[in-house]
Structures are given as C-alpha cells and as structure tokens.
C-alpha cells in the first residue's frame, strides 16, 4: 500500500493507474476509521480495480467553536487498518498542501448548504464542497464513496457534482450501526459510558418513526411528534434538529407517501451526533 502526502505524487500515481486501464474508486475520510469507513472500502473494492482512501481533517468545514483541534487523529493506526483491508493508496496531506498560503477560492452550493446541518453550522458545507472538489480534481476517480449517515452532505455533493459536471459517480452506502443501534461515527469515541447510553435515543427515535410509518402513517407532523416524544426521554440530549425532508432538496415535506428522509442531530455532552432514516 502506498502512503502519499503530496498532490503531485498522488496525481502521478493516479495517472499510472489510468494508463494501466484500471478504474479508481475514492473513499474520502477524515481518519479515525471505523467499520463504517471499511464498508465504503469494501464497496469500492467490489466495483473498482484500485481503491484510494484520503485521510484529511479538513479545517474549512469546522466552525470557530467546533472540535477541529480535538478531532481524533490516528494516522498510523488508520494506515495499518487500511493495509489489512487491501487498500492500494492512501493520501494523507497536510493542511498547507491542501490550502496553500493565500488560497481564497471556495465552492458553494447555495440553498442546500443552508439546510439541516448547514443551518446549524454556517460555512460547513462550503468547506465540504471545497475539499471534495479538490479531491476529485486530484484523483479524477470513476467512483467516490460516501456514507448515508451524512445524508445532508450527500445531497450537497450530488448537486455539486451534477452542476459542475464532474465525471464521477457518487456511490452512497448504508449506515453501519453498533449492535445496539448507535450509528458508527468517529466522534463516538468522545462519549463516556453514560453519554454513550444517552446517545442511543437518536436511533431509538428513528426506529419509532419507522414502525409508525410501516403501520401506514404518512403525515410528517405525526411522525415528527413520535420522534420528539422519544427524544424527550433523554433530557440531557440537546436536540439540534429533527426533520422530515426530501432527500435531494432537504426541504420539509408534509407527508412521506413518496419517500422521505427523517434526519436528526443532537448534542450529547459536548459531542454533536447525527443520524437518519430513509423512508
């Protein structure tokens, strides 16, 4: 497995891969890898000849009061995990490599970027769109793999890729959960035992919505009321949002008869967690 740190080296390797007639799948990550990331790697391996993983904690998607400095960084452990998983290439650049001195160009997706997490974290999706644009430019992969857990991010990136006519297919893989239902996240390691128990209320609320929808309830207001009742069972969990939206536009929908995304974000202690369900 190659571990590269510069854009020039990585571009050269990707050119070599293409000259050999191989397809390339990219899995963008911020490191602190878990089984959810590895599920993306396996999906990439199933459809591409070569798999690359980027590991970069992107500063431009963190707000001034968010956890950029404390975000877990475990590069050596991550590389060992990826080598065992059979990954071909890891790109682990520095901040200076990705954002050279004087860099002032950003990519924005107006409208979508202000919804769900974008409303709570101004500038977050501008940072996400910018760094993914850079990665697609560096790798030029045929496929890029993302997790359904980041549903709002997926909507923003799909729109960006469509608008900018990137020659890449975005493959979105299902949420991977712990045995007790908690959606896997690099931030879960920040939870103490009591917070870990409290965090289960997010998946429990979504399960309640799913059960109600399966019984024939289509009104979003009633589904939301069910979710909020469950979330209220853990008063220490501070709910940021709980919404029923169109998965592509992230706009509220009055009913789920044509399908919908139920999305929730909450703060457990100082850790912000997200989860969602596609109906």
mmCIF file of C-alpha atoms in Angstrom:
data_model
loop_
_atom_site.group_PDB
_atom_site.id
_atom_site.type_symbol
_atom_site.label_atom_id
_atom_site.label_comp_id
_atom_site.label_asym_id
_atom_site.label_seq_id
_atom_site.Cartn_x
_atom_site.Cartn_y
_atom_site.Cartn_z
ATOM 1 C CA UNK A 1 0.000 0.000 0.000
ATOM 2 C CA UNK A 2 1.326 3.411 -0.984
ATOM 3 C CA UNK A 3 1.009 6.267 1.525
ATOM 4 C CA UNK A 4 1.468 9.613 -0.194
ATOM 5 C CA UNK A 5 1.465 13.123 1.239
ATOM 6 C CA UNK A 6 1.681 15.448 -1.760
ATOM 7 C CA UNK A 7 -0.734 16.262 -4.551
ATOM 8 C CA UNK A 8 1.958 15.872 -7.202
ATOM 9 C CA UNK A 9 2.842 12.332 -6.104
ATOM 10 C CA UNK A 10 -0.807 11.360 -5.873
ATOM 11 C CA UNK A 11 -1.675 12.727 -9.307
ATOM 12 C CA UNK A 12 1.269 10.869 -10.797
ATOM 13 C CA UNK A 13 0.130 7.602 -9.222
ATOM 14 C CA UNK A 14 -3.448 8.111 -10.431
ATOM 15 C CA UNK A 15 -2.122 8.757 -13.953
ATOM 16 C CA UNK A 16 -0.189 5.488 -13.786
ATOM 17 C CA UNK A 17 -3.351 3.655 -12.682
ATOM 18 C CA UNK A 18 -5.333 5.071 -15.601
ATOM 19 C CA UNK A 19 -2.565 4.228 -18.105
ATOM 20 C CA UNK A 20 -2.846 0.622 -16.945
ATOM 21 C CA UNK A 21 -6.532 0.726 -17.857
ATOM 22 C CA UNK A 22 -7.692 0.352 -14.250
ATOM 23 C CA UNK A 23 -10.688 2.025 -12.668
ATOM 24 C CA UNK A 24 -10.234 4.032 -9.477
ATOM 25 C CA UNK A 25 -12.555 4.316 -6.507
ATOM 26 C CA UNK A 26 -12.033 7.056 -3.909
ATOM 27 C CA UNK A 27 -13.134 6.929 -0.275
ATOM 28 C CA UNK A 28 -12.714 10.407 1.276
ATOM 29 C CA UNK A 29 -12.350 10.354 5.077
ATOM 30 C CA UNK A 30 -11.150 12.436 7.991
ATOM 31 C CA UNK A 31 -9.487 9.409 9.547
ATOM 32 C CA UNK A 32 -10.249 7.867 12.953
ATOM 33 C CA UNK A 33 -11.552 4.975 10.891
ATOM 34 C CA UNK A 34 -14.254 2.539 11.980
ATOM 35 C CA UNK A 35 -16.339 -0.209 10.414
ATOM 36 C CA UNK A 36 -18.486 2.349 8.595
ATOM 37 C CA UNK A 37 -15.442 3.550 6.661
ATOM 38 C CA UNK A 38 -14.393 -0.018 5.955
ATOM 39 C CA UNK A 39 -17.823 -0.753 4.490
ATOM 40 C CA UNK A 40 -17.118 2.028 1.969
ATOM 41 C CA UNK A 41 -13.732 0.461 1.196
ATOM 42 C CA UNK A 42 -15.384 -2.911 0.542
ATOM 43 C CA UNK A 43 -17.976 -1.279 -1.719
ATOM 44 C CA UNK A 44 -15.173 0.399 -3.653
ATOM 45 C CA UNK A 45 -13.278 -2.868 -3.975
ATOM 46 C CA UNK A 46 -16.391 -4.567 -5.329
ATOM 47 C CA UNK A 47 -16.764 -2.117 -8.213
ATOM 48 C CA UNK A 48 -13.286 -0.694 -8.906
ATOM 49 C CA UNK A 49 -9.895 -2.139 -9.812
ATOM 50 C CA UNK A 50 -7.990 0.196 -7.483
ATOM 51 C CA UNK A 51 -9.094 1.819 -4.216
ATOM 52 C CA UNK A 52 -7.705 5.023 -2.746
ATOM 53 C CA UNK A 53 -8.543 6.488 0.652
ATOM 54 C CA UNK A 54 -7.892 10.097 1.597
ATOM 55 C CA UNK A 55 -7.292 10.980 5.248
ATOM 56 C CA UNK A 56 -7.556 14.702 5.900
ATOM 57 C CA UNK A 57 -9.162 16.576 8.786
ATOM 58 C CA UNK A 58 -10.473 19.485 6.762
ATOM 59 C CA UNK A 59 -10.277 22.770 8.701
ATOM 60 C CA UNK A 60 -12.657 24.690 6.450
ATOM 61 C CA UNK A 61 -15.679 22.594 7.435
ATOM 62 C CA UNK A 62 -15.280 23.327 11.149
ATOM 63 C CA UNK A 63 -16.722 26.437 12.756
ATOM 64 C CA UNK A 64 -14.678 28.590 15.169
ATOM 65 C CA UNK A 65 -16.276 26.934 18.222
ATOM 66 C CA UNK A 66 -16.221 23.375 16.852
ATOM 67 C CA UNK A 67 -13.911 20.464 17.546
ATOM 68 C CA UNK A 68 -11.228 20.817 14.842
ATOM 69 C CA UNK A 69 -8.308 20.853 17.284
ATOM 70 C CA UNK A 70 -9.644 17.900 19.284
ATOM 71 C CA UNK A 71 -10.924 15.831 16.353
ATOM 72 C CA UNK A 72 -9.264 12.391 16.654
ATOM 73 C CA UNK A 73 -6.175 11.925 14.507
ATOM 74 C CA UNK A 74 -4.926 8.330 14.295
ATOM 75 C CA UNK A 75 -2.999 8.177 11.021
ATOM 76 C CA UNK A 76 -0.640 5.324 11.903
ATOM 77 C CA UNK A 77 -3.479 3.144 13.176
ATOM 78 C CA UNK A 78 -5.656 4.070 10.190
ATOM 79 C CA UNK A 79 -2.937 3.139 7.685
ATOM 80 C CA UNK A 80 -2.449 -0.220 9.364
ATOM 81 C CA UNK A 81 -6.204 -0.856 9.188
ATOM 82 C CA UNK A 82 -6.364 0.119 5.524
ATOM 83 C CA UNK A 83 -3.363 -2.010 4.580
ATOM 84 C CA UNK A 84 -5.010 -5.022 6.215
ATOM 85 C CA UNK A 85 -8.200 -4.194 4.300
ATOM 86 C CA UNK A 86 -6.316 -4.304 0.993
ATOM 87 C CA UNK A 87 -6.425 -0.603 0.084
ATOM 88 C CA UNK A 88 -3.983 0.353 -2.685
ATOM 89 C CA UNK A 89 -3.307 4.020 -1.978
ATOM 90 C CA UNK A 90 -3.640 6.415 0.959
ATOM 91 C CA UNK A 91 -3.406 10.192 0.515
ATOM 92 C CA UNK A 92 -2.680 11.974 3.798
ATOM 93 C CA UNK A 93 -1.836 15.603 3.020
ATOM 94 C CA UNK A 94 -1.023 18.460 5.362
ATOM 95 C CA UNK A 95 -3.290 21.481 5.671
ATOM 96 C CA UNK A 96 -0.651 23.531 3.830
ATOM 97 C CA UNK A 97 -0.687 21.053 0.945
ATOM 98 C CA UNK A 98 -4.465 21.336 0.524
ATOM 99 C CA UNK A 99 -4.754 25.046 1.334
ATOM 100 C CA UNK A 100 -1.514 26.767 0.332
ATOM 101 C CA UNK A 101 -0.789 30.206 1.699
ATOM 102 C CA UNK A 102 -3.051 32.785 0.090
ATOM 103 C CA UNK A 103 -5.681 30.287 -1.094
ATOM 104 C CA UNK A 104 -9.032 32.070 -1.271
ATOM 105 C CA UNK A 105 -11.203 30.008 -3.639
ATOM 106 C CA UNK A 106 -14.190 28.104 -2.260
ATOM 107 C CA UNK A 107 -17.039 26.067 -3.739
ATOM 108 C CA UNK A 108 -20.568 26.761 -2.562
ATOM 109 C CA UNK A 109 -23.917 25.114 -3.246
ATOM 110 C CA UNK A 110 -26.445 27.848 -2.394
ATOM 111 C CA UNK A 111 -29.752 26.800 -0.866
ATOM 112 C CA UNK A 112 -28.873 23.226 0.006
ATOM 113 C CA UNK A 113 -25.873 24.325 2.052
ATOM 114 C CA UNK A 114 -28.126 26.274 4.411
ATOM 115 C CA UNK A 115 -30.376 23.336 5.330
ATOM 116 C CA UNK A 116 -30.155 20.770 8.146
ATOM 117 C CA UNK A 117 -26.520 20.757 9.320
ATOM 118 C CA UNK A 118 -25.836 23.793 7.173
ATOM 119 C CA UNK A 119 -28.327 25.858 9.160
ATOM 120 C CA UNK A 120 -26.659 24.879 12.447
ATOM 121 C CA UNK A 121 -23.089 25.054 11.140
ATOM 122 C CA UNK A 122 -22.748 28.074 8.823
ATOM 123 C CA UNK A 123 -19.987 27.542 6.288
ATOM 124 C CA UNK A 124 -19.758 23.806 6.992
ATOM 125 C CA UNK A 125 -20.919 22.660 3.573
ATOM 126 C CA UNK A 126 -18.836 25.288 1.817
ATOM 127 C CA UNK A 127 -15.834 23.592 3.410
ATOM 128 C CA UNK A 128 -17.090 20.122 2.487
ATOM 129 C CA UNK A 129 -17.822 21.073 -1.138
ATOM 130 C CA UNK A 130 -14.439 22.763 -1.475
ATOM 131 C CA UNK A 131 -12.357 19.878 -0.132
ATOM 132 C CA UNK A 132 -14.286 17.256 -2.122
ATOM 133 C CA UNK A 133 -13.832 19.337 -5.270
ATOM 134 C CA UNK A 134 -10.083 19.379 -4.567
ATOM 135 C CA UNK A 135 -10.021 15.613 -4.021
ATOM 136 C CA UNK A 136 -11.987 14.888 -7.203
ATOM 137 C CA UNK A 137 -9.613 17.162 -9.086
ATOM 138 C CA UNK A 138 -6.564 15.364 -7.647
ATOM 139 C CA UNK A 139 -7.763 11.781 -8.132
ATOM 140 C CA UNK A 140 -10.233 12.016 -11.066
ATOM 141 C CA UNK A 141 -11.852 8.764 -9.829
ATOM 142 C CA UNK A 142 -14.602 6.921 -11.668
ATOM 143 C CA UNK A 143 -16.422 6.387 -8.365
ATOM 144 C CA UNK A 144 -16.419 8.180 -4.999
ATOM 145 C CA UNK A 145 -17.952 6.527 -1.942
ATOM 146 C CA UNK A 146 -19.841 8.222 0.887
ATOM 147 C CA UNK A 147 -21.962 7.054 3.806
ATOM 148 C CA UNK A 148 -25.705 7.564 4.133
ATOM 149 C CA UNK A 149 -25.164 8.770 7.717
ATOM 150 C CA UNK A 150 -24.059 12.099 6.257
ATOM 151 C CA UNK A 151 -27.307 12.477 4.312
ATOM 152 C CA UNK A 152 -27.228 16.266 4.028
ATOM 153 C CA UNK A 153 -23.630 16.119 2.821
ATOM 154 C CA UNK A 154 -24.658 13.568 0.207
ATOM 155 C CA UNK A 155 -27.398 15.887 -1.101
ATOM 156 C CA UNK A 156 -24.975 18.821 -1.325
ATOM 157 C CA UNK A 157 -22.303 16.772 -3.103
ATOM 158 C CA UNK A 158 -24.752 15.225 -5.564
ATOM 159 C CA UNK A 159 -25.897 18.701 -6.550
ATOM 160 C CA UNK A 160 -22.317 19.954 -6.807
ATOM 161 C CA UNK A 161 -21.198 17.010 -8.951
ATOM 162 C CA UNK A 162 -24.215 17.484 -11.241
ATOM 163 C CA UNK A 163 -23.817 21.245 -11.558
ATOM 164 C CA UNK A 164 -20.053 21.139 -12.174
ATOM 165 C CA UNK A 165 -20.316 18.101 -14.489
ATOM 166 C CA UNK A 166 -17.727 16.027 -12.680
ATOM 167 C CA UNK A 167 -17.134 12.719 -14.468
ATOM 168 C CA UNK A 168 -17.630 10.704 -11.297
ATOM 169 C CA UNK A 169 -20.355 8.508 -9.881
ATOM 170 C CA UNK A 170 -21.218 9.070 -6.240
ATOM 171 C CA UNK A 171 -21.988 5.774 -4.523
ATOM 172 C CA UNK A 172 -23.844 6.106 -1.228
ATOM 173 C CA UNK A 173 -23.567 3.178 1.178
ATOM 174 C CA UNK A 174 -25.917 2.272 4.052
ATOM 175 C CA UNK A 175 -25.367 3.424 7.630
ATOM 176 C CA UNK A 176 -23.349 0.947 9.677
ATOM 177 C CA UNK A 177 -24.519 0.609 13.278
ATOM 178 C CA UNK A 178 -23.190 -0.794 16.511
ATOM 179 C CA UNK A 179 -25.055 -3.886 17.759
ATOM 180 C CA UNK A 180 -27.207 -1.649 19.991
ATOM 181 C CA UNK A 181 -28.216 0.600 17.085
ATOM 182 C CA UNK A 182 -25.889 3.584 17.510
ATOM 183 C CA UNK A 183 -24.710 4.863 14.137
ATOM 184 C CA UNK A 184 -20.946 4.461 13.850
ATOM 185 C CA UNK A 185 -19.059 7.751 13.990
ATOM 186 C CA UNK A 186 -15.511 8.827 14.707
ATOM 187 C CA UNK A 187 -16.978 11.153 17.330
ATOM 188 C CA UNK A 188 -18.459 8.253 19.316
ATOM 189 C CA UNK A 189 -15.072 7.764 20.969
ATOM 190 C CA UNK A 190 -15.599 11.131 22.697
ATOM 191 C CA UNK A 191 -18.595 9.795 24.648
ATOM 192 C CA UNK A 192 -18.261 8.494 28.189
ATOM 193 C CA UNK A 193 -20.309 5.460 29.246
ATOM 194 C CA UNK A 194 -23.365 7.461 30.340
ATOM 195 C CA UNK A 195 -23.309 9.642 27.224
ATOM 196 C CA UNK A 196 -22.932 6.539 25.095
ATOM 197 C CA UNK A 197 -26.141 5.195 26.651
ATOM 198 C CA UNK A 198 -27.923 8.517 26.182
ATOM 199 C CA UNK A 199 -26.895 8.678 22.510
ATOM 200 C CA UNK A 200 -28.992 5.602 21.753
ATOM 201 C CA UNK A 201 -32.066 7.815 21.895
ATOM 202 C CA UNK A 202 -31.295 9.042 18.361
ATOM 203 C CA UNK A 203 -31.597 5.627 16.724
ATOM 204 C CA UNK A 204 -34.497 4.771 19.051
ATOM 205 C CA UNK A 205 -36.408 7.831 17.839
ATOM 206 C CA UNK A 206 -35.824 6.884 14.210
ATOM 207 C CA UNK A 207 -36.929 3.318 14.885
ATOM 208 C CA UNK A 208 -40.155 4.673 16.389
ATOM 209 C CA UNK A 209 -40.781 6.694 13.238
ATOM 210 C CA UNK A 210 -40.087 3.681 11.048
ATOM 211 C CA UNK A 211 -42.512 1.500 12.982
ATOM 212 C CA UNK A 212 -45.232 4.159 12.782
ATOM 213 C CA UNK A 213 -44.680 4.621 9.027
ATOM 214 C CA UNK A 214 -44.833 0.864 8.483
ATOM 215 C CA UNK A 215 -48.248 0.884 10.147
ATOM 216 C CA UNK A 216 -49.455 3.282 7.452
ATOM 217 C CA UNK A 217 -48.852 6.729 8.953
ATOM 218 C CA UNK A 218 -47.781 9.138 6.212
ATOM 219 C CA UNK A 219 -48.225 12.549 7.865
ATOM 220 C CA UNK A 220 -44.855 14.093 8.627
ATOM 221 C CA UNK A 221 -46.204 16.046 11.591
ATOM 222 C CA UNK A 222 -47.331 12.861 13.341
ATOM 223 C CA UNK A 223 -44.072 11.077 12.560
ATOM 224 C CA UNK A 224 -42.089 14.024 13.919
ATOM 225 C CA UNK A 225 -44.229 14.124 17.049
ATOM 226 C CA UNK A 226 -43.364 10.471 17.661
ATOM 227 C CA UNK A 227 -39.637 11.142 17.216
ATOM 228 C CA UNK A 228 -39.698 14.139 19.548
ATOM 229 C CA UNK A 229 -41.538 12.170 22.238
ATOM 230 C CA UNK A 230 -38.802 9.541 22.167
ATOM 231 C CA UNK A 231 -36.012 12.133 22.132
ATOM 232 C CA UNK A 232 -37.561 13.768 25.206
ATOM 233 C CA UNK A 233 -36.892 10.542 27.134
ATOM 234 C CA UNK A 234 -33.272 11.712 27.449
ATOM 235 C CA UNK A 235 -33.469 15.335 28.648
ATOM 236 C CA UNK A 236 -29.660 15.599 28.777
ATOM 237 C CA UNK A 237 -29.562 15.182 24.987
ATOM 238 C CA UNK A 238 -29.908 18.594 23.339
ATOM 239 C CA UNK A 239 -31.728 18.240 20.021
ATOM 240 C CA UNK A 240 -30.440 20.459 17.223
ATOM 241 C CA UNK A 241 -32.994 19.427 14.620
ATOM 242 C CA UNK A 242 -35.415 16.633 13.832
ATOM 243 C CA UNK A 243 -36.940 16.950 10.383
ATOM 244 C CA UNK A 244 -38.747 15.054 7.645
ATOM 245 C CA UNK A 245 -37.378 16.242 4.316
ATOM 246 C CA UNK A 246 -36.926 15.430 0.656
ATOM 247 C CA UNK A 247 -33.561 13.596 0.477
ATOM 248 C CA UNK A 248 -32.468 15.567 -2.604
ATOM 249 C CA UNK A 249 -33.605 19.117 -1.755
ATOM 250 C CA UNK A 250 -33.541 18.803 2.074
ATOM 251 C CA UNK A 251 -36.799 20.770 2.156
ATOM 252 C CA UNK A 252 -39.583 19.769 4.551
ATOM 253 C CA UNK A 253 -42.265 17.507 3.109
ATOM 254 C CA UNK A 254 -45.816 17.259 4.522
ATOM 255 C CA UNK A 255 -46.088 13.502 4.016
ATOM 256 C CA UNK A 256 -43.847 10.540 3.275
ATOM 257 C CA UNK A 257 -46.024 8.677 0.779
ATOM 258 C CA UNK A 258 -43.457 9.314 -1.970
ATOM 259 C CA UNK A 259 -40.476 8.651 0.289
ATOM 260 C CA UNK A 260 -38.589 10.949 2.639
ATOM 261 C CA UNK A 261 -35.528 11.388 4.807
ATOM 262 C CA UNK A 262 -36.011 11.577 8.560
ATOM 263 C CA UNK A 263 -32.926 13.305 9.956
ATOM 264 C CA UNK A 264 -31.880 14.141 13.489
ATOM 265 C CA UNK A 265 -28.916 15.931 15.035
ATOM 266 C CA UNK A 266 -28.262 16.350 18.735
ATOM 267 C CA UNK A 267 -25.544 17.205 21.188
ATOM 268 C CA UNK A 268 -24.663 14.583 23.794
ATOM 269 C CA UNK A 269 -22.412 16.321 26.269
ATOM 270 C CA UNK A 270 -20.107 18.327 24.015
ATOM 271 C CA UNK A 271 -20.316 15.820 21.144
ATOM 272 C CA UNK A 272 -22.597 16.530 18.197
ATOM 273 C CA UNK A 273 -24.091 13.396 16.607
ATOM 274 C CA UNK A 274 -26.268 12.877 13.542
ATOM 275 C CA UNK A 275 -28.429 10.017 12.346
ATOM 276 C CA UNK A 276 -31.134 9.486 9.755
ATOM 277 C CA UNK A 277 -33.579 7.094 8.167
ATOM 278 C CA UNK A 278 -34.801 6.798 4.594
ATOM 279 C CA UNK A 279 -38.492 6.011 4.308
#
